[in-house]
XYZ file of N, CA and C in Angstrom:
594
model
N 1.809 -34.172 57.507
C 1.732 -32.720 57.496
C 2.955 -32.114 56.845
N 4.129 -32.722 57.320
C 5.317 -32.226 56.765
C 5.350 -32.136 55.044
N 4.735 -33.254 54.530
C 4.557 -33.687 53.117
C 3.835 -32.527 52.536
N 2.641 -32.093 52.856
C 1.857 -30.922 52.266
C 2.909 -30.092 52.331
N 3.475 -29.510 53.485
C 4.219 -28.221 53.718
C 5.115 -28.302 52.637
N 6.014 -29.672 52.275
C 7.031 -29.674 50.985
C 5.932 -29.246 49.382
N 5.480 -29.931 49.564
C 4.366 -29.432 48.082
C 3.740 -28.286 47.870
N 3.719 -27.151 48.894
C 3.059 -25.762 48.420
C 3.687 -24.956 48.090
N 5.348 -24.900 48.464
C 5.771 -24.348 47.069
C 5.797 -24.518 45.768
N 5.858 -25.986 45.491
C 5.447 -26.342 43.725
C 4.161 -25.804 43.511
N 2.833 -25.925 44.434
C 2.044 -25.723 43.480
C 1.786 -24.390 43.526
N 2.128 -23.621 44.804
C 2.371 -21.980 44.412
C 3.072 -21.698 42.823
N 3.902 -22.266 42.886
C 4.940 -21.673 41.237
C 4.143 -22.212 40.775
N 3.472 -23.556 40.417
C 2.450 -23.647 38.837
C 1.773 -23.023 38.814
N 1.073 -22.562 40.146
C -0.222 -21.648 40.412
C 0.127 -20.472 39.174
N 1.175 -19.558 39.841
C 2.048 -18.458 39.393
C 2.270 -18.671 37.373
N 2.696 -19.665 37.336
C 3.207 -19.917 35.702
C 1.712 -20.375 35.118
N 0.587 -20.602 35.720
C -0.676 -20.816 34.505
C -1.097 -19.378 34.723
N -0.876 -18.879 35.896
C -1.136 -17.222 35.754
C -1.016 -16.077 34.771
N 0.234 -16.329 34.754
C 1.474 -15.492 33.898
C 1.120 -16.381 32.346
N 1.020 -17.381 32.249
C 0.440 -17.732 30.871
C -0.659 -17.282 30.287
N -1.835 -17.154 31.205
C -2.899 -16.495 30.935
C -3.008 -15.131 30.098
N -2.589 -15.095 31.524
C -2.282 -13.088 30.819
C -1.323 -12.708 30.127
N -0.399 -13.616 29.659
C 0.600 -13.474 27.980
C -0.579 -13.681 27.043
N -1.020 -14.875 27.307
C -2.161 -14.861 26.318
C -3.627 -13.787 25.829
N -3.635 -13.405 26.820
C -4.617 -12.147 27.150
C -3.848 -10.919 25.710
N -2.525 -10.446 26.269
C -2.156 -9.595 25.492
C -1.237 -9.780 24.143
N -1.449 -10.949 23.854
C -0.706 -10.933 22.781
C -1.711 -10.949 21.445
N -1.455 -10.426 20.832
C -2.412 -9.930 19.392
C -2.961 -11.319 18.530
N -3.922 -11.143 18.129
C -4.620 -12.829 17.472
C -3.699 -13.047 16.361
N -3.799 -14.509 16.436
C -2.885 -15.439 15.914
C -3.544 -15.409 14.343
N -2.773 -15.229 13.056
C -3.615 -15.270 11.965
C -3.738 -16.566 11.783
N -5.152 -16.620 11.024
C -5.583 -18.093 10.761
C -4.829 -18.663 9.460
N -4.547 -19.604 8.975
C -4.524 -19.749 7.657
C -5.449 -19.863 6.509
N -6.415 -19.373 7.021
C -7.742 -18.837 6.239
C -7.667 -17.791 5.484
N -8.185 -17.356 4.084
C -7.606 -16.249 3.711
C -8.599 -15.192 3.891
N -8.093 -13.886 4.125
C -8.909 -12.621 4.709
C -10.160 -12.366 3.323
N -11.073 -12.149 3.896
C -12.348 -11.757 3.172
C -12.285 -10.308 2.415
N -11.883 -10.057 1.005
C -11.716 -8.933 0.530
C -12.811 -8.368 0.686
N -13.287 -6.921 0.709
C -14.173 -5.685 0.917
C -14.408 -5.125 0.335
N -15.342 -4.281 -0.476
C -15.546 -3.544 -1.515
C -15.307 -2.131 -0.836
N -14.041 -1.787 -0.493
C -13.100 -0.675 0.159
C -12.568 -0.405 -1.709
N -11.919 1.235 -1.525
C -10.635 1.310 -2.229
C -9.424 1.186 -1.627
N -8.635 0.711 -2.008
C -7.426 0.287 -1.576
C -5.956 1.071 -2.039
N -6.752 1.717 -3.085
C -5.163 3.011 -4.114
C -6.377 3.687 -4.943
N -5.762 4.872 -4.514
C -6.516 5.607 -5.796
C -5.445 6.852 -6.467
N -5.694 7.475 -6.885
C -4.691 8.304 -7.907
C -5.814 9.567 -8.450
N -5.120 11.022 -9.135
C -5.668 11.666 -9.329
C -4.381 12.412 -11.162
N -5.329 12.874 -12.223
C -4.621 12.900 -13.177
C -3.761 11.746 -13.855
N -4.317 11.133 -13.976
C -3.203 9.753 -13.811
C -3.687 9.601 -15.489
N -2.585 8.315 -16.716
C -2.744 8.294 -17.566
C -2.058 6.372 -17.665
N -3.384 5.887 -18.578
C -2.908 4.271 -18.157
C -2.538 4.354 -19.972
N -1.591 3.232 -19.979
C -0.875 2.871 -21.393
C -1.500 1.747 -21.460
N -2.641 0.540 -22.462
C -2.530 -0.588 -22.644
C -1.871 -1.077 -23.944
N -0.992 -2.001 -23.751
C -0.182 -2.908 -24.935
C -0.740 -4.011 -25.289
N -0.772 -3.939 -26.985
C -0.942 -5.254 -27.523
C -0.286 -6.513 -27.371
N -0.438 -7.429 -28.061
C 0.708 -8.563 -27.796
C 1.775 -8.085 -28.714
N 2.194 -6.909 -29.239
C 3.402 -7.017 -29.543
C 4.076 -5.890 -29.339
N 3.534 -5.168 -28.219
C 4.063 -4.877 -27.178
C 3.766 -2.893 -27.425
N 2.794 -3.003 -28.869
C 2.638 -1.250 -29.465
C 1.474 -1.272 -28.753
N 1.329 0.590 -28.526
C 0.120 1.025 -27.695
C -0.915 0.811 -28.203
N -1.899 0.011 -27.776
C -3.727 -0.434 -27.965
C -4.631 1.050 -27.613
N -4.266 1.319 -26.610
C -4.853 2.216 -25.882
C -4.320 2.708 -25.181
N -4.769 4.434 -25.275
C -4.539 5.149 -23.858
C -5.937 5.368 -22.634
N -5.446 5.578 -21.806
C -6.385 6.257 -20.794
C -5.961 6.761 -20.193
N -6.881 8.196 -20.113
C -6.319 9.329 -18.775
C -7.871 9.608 -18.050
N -7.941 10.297 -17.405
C -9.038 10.461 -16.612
C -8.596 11.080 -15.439
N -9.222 11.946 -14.630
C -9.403 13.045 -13.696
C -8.875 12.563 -12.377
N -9.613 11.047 -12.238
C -9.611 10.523 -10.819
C -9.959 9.496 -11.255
N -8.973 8.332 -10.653
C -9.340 6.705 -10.006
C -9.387 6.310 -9.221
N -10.344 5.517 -9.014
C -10.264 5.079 -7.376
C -10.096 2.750 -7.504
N -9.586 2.420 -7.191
C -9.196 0.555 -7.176
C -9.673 0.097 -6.071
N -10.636 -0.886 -6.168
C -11.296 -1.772 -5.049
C -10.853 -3.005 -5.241
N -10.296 -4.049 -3.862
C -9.821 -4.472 -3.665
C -10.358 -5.940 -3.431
N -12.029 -6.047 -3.744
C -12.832 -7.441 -3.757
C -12.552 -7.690 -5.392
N -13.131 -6.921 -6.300
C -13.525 -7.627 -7.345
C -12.086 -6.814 -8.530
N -11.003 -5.895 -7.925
C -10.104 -5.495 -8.915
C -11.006 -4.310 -10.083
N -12.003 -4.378 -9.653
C -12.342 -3.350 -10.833
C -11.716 -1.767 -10.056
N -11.707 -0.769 -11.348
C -11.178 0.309 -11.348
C -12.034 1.471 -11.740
N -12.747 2.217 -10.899
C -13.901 3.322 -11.099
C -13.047 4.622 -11.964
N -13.273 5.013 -12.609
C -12.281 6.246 -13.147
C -13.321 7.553 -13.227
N -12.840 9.298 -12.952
C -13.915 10.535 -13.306
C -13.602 10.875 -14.706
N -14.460 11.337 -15.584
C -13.777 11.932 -16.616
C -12.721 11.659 -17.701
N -12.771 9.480 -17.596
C -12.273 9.453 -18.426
C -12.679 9.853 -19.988
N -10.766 9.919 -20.940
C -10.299 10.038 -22.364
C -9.879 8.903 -22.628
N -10.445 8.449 -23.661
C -9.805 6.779 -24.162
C -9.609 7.474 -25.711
N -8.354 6.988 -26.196
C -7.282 6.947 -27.576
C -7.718 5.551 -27.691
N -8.132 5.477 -29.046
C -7.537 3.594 -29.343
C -6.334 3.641 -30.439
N -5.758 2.927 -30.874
C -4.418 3.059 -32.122
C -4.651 1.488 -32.368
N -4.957 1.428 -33.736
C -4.627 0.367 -34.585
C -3.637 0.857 -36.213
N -2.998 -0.012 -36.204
C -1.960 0.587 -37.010
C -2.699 0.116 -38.842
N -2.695 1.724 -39.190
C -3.139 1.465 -40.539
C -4.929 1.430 -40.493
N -5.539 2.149 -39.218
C -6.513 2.573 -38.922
C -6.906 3.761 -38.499
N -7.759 4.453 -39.146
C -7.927 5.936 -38.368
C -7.869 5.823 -36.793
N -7.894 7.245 -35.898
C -7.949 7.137 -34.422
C -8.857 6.930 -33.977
N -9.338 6.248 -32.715
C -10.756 6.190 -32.178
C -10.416 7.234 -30.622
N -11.414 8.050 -30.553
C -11.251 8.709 -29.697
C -12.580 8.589 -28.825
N -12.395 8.382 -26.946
C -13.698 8.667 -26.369
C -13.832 9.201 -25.493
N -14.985 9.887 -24.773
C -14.956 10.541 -23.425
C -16.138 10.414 -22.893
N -16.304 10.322 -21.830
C -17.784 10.705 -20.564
C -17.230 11.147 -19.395
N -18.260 11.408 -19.038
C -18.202 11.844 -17.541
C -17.838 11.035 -16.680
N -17.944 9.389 -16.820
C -17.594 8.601 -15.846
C -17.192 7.076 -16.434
N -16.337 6.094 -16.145
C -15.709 5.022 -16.368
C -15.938 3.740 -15.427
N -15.374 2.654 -15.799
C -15.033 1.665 -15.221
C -14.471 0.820 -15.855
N -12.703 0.287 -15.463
C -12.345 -0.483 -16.206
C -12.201 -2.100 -15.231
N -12.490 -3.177 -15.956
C -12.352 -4.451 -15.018
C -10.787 -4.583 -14.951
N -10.986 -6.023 -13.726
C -9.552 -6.380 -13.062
C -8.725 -6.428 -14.201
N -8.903 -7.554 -15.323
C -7.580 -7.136 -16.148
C -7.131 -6.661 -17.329
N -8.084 -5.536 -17.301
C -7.797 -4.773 -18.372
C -8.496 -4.748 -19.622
N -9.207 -5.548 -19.572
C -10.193 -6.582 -21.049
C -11.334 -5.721 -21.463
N -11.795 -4.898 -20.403
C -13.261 -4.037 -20.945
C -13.594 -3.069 -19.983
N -13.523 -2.073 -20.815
C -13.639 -0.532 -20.332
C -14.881 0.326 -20.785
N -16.215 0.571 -19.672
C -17.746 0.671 -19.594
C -17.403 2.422 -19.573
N -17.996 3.367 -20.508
C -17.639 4.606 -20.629
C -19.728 4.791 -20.436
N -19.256 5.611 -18.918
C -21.182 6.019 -18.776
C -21.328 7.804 -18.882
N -22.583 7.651 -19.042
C -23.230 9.212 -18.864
C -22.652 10.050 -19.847
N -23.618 10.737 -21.136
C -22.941 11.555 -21.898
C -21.462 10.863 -22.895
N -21.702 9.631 -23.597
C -20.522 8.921 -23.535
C -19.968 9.397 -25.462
N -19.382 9.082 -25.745
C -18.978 9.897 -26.994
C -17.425 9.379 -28.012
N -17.960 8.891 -28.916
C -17.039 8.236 -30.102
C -16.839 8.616 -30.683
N -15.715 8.659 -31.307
C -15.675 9.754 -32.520
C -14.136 8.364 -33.151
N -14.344 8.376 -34.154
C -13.406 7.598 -35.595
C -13.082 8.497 -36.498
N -11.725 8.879 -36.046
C -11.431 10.169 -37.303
C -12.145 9.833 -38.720
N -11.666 10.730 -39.834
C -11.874 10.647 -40.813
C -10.687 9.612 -41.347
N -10.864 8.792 -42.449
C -9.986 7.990 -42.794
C -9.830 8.324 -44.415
N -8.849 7.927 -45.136
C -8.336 8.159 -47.015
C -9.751 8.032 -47.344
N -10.643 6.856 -47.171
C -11.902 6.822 -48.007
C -13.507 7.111 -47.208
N -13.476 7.335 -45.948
C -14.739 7.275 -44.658
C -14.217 8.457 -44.774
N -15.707 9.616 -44.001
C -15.520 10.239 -43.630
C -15.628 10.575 -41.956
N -15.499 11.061 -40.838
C -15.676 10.508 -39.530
C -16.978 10.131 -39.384
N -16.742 8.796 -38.155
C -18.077 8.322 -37.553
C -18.370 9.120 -36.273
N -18.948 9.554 -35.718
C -18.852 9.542 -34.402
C -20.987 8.843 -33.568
N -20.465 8.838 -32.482
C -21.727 7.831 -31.631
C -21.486 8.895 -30.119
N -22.977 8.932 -29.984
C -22.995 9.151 -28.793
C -24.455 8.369 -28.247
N -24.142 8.127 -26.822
C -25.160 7.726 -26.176
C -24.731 7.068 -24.435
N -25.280 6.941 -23.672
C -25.440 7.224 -21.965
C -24.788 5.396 -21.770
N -23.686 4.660 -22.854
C -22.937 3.779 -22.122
C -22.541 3.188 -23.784
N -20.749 3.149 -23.196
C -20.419 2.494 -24.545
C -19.441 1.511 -23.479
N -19.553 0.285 -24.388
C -18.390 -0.930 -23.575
C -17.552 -1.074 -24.702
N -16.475 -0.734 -24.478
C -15.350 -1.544 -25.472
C -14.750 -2.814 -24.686
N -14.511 -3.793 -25.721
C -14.073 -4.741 -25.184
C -12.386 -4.607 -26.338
N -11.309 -4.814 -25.132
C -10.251 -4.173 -25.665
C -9.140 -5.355 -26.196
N -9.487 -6.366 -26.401
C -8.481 -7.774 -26.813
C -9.330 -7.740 -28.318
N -10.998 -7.562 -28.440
C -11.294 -7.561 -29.894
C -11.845 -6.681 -30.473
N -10.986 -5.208 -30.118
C -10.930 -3.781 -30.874
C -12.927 -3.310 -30.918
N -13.723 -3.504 -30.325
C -14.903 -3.540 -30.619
C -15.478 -2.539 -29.536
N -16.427 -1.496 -30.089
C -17.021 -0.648 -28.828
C -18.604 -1.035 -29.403
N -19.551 -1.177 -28.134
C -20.626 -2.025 -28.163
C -21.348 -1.090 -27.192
N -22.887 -0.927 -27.823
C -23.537 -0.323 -26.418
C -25.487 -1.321 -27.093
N -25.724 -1.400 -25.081
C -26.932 -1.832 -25.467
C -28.300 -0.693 -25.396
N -27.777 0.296 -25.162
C -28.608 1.904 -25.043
C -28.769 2.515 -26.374
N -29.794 3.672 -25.985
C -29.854 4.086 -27.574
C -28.958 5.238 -28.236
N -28.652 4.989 -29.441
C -27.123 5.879 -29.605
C -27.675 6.255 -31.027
N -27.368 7.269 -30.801
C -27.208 8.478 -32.297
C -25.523 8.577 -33.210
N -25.602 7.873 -34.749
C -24.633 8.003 -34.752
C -24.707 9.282 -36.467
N -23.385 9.943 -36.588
C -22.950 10.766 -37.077
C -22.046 10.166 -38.260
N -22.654 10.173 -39.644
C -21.304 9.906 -40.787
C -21.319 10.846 -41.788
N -20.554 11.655 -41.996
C -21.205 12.869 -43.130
C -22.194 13.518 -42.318
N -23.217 13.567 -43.754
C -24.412 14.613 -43.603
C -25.121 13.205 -43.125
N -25.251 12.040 -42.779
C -25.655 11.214 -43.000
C -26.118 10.536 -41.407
N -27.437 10.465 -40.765
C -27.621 10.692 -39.613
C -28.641 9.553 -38.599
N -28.337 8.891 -38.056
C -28.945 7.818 -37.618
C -29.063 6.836 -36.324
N -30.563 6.502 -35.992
C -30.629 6.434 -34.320
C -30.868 5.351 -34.337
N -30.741 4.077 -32.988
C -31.120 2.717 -32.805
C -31.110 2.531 -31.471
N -31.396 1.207 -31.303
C -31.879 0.867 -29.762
C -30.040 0.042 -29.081
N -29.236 0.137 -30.059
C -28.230 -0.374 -29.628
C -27.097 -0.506 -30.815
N -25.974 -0.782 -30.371
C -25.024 -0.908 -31.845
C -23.687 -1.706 -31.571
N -23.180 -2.203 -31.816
C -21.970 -2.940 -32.242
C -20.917 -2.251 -33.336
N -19.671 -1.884 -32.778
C -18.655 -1.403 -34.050
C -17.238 -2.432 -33.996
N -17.177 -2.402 -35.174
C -16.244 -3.512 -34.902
C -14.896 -2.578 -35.693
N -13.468 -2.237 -34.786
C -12.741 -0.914 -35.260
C -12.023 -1.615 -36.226
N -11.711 -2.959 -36.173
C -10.885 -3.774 -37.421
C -11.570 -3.818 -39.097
N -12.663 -4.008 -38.742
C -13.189 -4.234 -40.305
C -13.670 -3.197 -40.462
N -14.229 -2.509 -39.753
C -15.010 -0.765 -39.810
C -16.664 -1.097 -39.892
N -16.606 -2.124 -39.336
C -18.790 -2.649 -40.013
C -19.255 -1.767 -38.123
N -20.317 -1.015 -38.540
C -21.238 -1.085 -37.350
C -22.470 -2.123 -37.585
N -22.963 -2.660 -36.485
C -23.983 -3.186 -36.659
C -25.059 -2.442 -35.391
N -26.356 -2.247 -36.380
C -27.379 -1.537 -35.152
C -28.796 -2.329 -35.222
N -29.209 -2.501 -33.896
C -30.151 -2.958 -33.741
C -31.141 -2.283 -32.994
N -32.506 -2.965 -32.719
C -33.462 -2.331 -32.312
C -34.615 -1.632 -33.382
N -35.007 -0.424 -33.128
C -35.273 0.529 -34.026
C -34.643 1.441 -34.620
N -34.665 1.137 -35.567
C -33.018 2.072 -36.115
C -34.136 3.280 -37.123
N -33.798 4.697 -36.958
C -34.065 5.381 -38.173
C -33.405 6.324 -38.373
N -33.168 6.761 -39.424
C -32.274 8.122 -39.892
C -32.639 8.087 -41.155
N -31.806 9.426 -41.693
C -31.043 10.134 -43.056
C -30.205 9.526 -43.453
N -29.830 9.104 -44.601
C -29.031 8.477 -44.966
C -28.519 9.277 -46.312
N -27.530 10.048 -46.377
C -27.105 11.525 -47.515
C -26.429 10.389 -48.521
N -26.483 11.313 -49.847
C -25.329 10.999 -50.743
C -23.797 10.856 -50.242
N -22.959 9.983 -50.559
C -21.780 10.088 -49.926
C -20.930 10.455 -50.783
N -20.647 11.794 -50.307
C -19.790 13.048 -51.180
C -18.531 13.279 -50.684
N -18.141 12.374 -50.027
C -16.541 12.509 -49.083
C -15.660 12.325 -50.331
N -14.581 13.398 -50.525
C -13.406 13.231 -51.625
C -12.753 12.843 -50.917
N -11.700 11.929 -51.366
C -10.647 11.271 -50.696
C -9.698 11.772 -51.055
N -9.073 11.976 -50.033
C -7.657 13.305 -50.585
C -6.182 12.068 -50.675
N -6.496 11.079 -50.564
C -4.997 10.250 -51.173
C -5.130 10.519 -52.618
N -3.674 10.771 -53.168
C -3.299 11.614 -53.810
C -3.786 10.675 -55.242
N -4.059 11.448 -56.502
C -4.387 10.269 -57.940
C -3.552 10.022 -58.584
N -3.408 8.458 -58.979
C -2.072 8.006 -60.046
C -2.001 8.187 -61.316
């Protein structure tokens, strides 16, 4: 009997210390796994008036972008933009200028989807006179200077006037290519070139 009586204080205190372990454990906040967290198609930063600079590889401006409102989601890195303005600059190339009502540029920077009401315009150059394109989605893909749509687009050269089921411009060599059903006007090309005569 004496023997029990020595042993119920020990097992009172373990009693007490798996107690008190418990309920540390109870309140202490979950342990992170080393699993990595499941990204969400949340925004995560967004911005308002904002104006993005992209650089070539040698380090001169490719492109601008400004736009109204961005919003950045945090699964796939793409970037929703309102109201973007896209500048392109190739040096020793007229300007390419664009706008719509609505954007999306991917995670890294490579191709920028211009929707709804979307609109190109290629200044006038020494020997072209301006191009411009419109139609409801243009993709530029921005590493090989090229704006591409698979919708139908009306484009503008001169007096010179013409529709298709899709088009390809390529801003380096100046070639559009259109496919689908293509028809238009096709004017005399009466553009004077104002570089100066030798």
């Amino acid at each position: 009997m004496r023997t029990r009586v020595q042993w119920l204080p020990l097992l009172l205190i373990a009693l007490l210390a798996g107690v008190s372990y418990w309920l540390l454990q109870l309140h202490l906040p979950p342990s992170r796994s080393s699993a990595p967290q499941v990204k969400m198609h949340r925004p995560d930063y967004f911005a308002e008036h904002f104006s993005i600079t992209l650089l070539d590889q040698t380090g001169a401006t490719q492109y601008r972008i400004n736009a109204a409102k961005m919003v950045h989601y945090e699964d796939n890195d793409n970037t929703d933009v309102v109201l973007p303005a896209v500048r392109a600059f190739v040096a020793g190339q007229p300007d390419v200028t664009s706008f719509a009502k609505r954007g999306k540029i991917n995670g890294d920077g490579s191709i920028l989807d211009l929707y709804d009401d979307a609109h190109v315009r290629r200044a006038q150059g020494d020997q072209d006179p301006a191009l411009e394109a419109d139609s409801q989605h243009f993709r530029f893909l921005i590493n090989d200077d090229i704006v591409q749509t698979e919708q139908s687009v009306k484009l503008k050269r001169g007096a010179s006037m013409v529709t298709a089921s899709g088009m390809s411009y390529n801003n380096l060599t100046r070639v559009v290519k259109l496919v689908g059903q293509v028809r238009g006007v096709i004017a005399a090309d009466t553009f004077i070139s104002n570089s100066p005569k030798r």
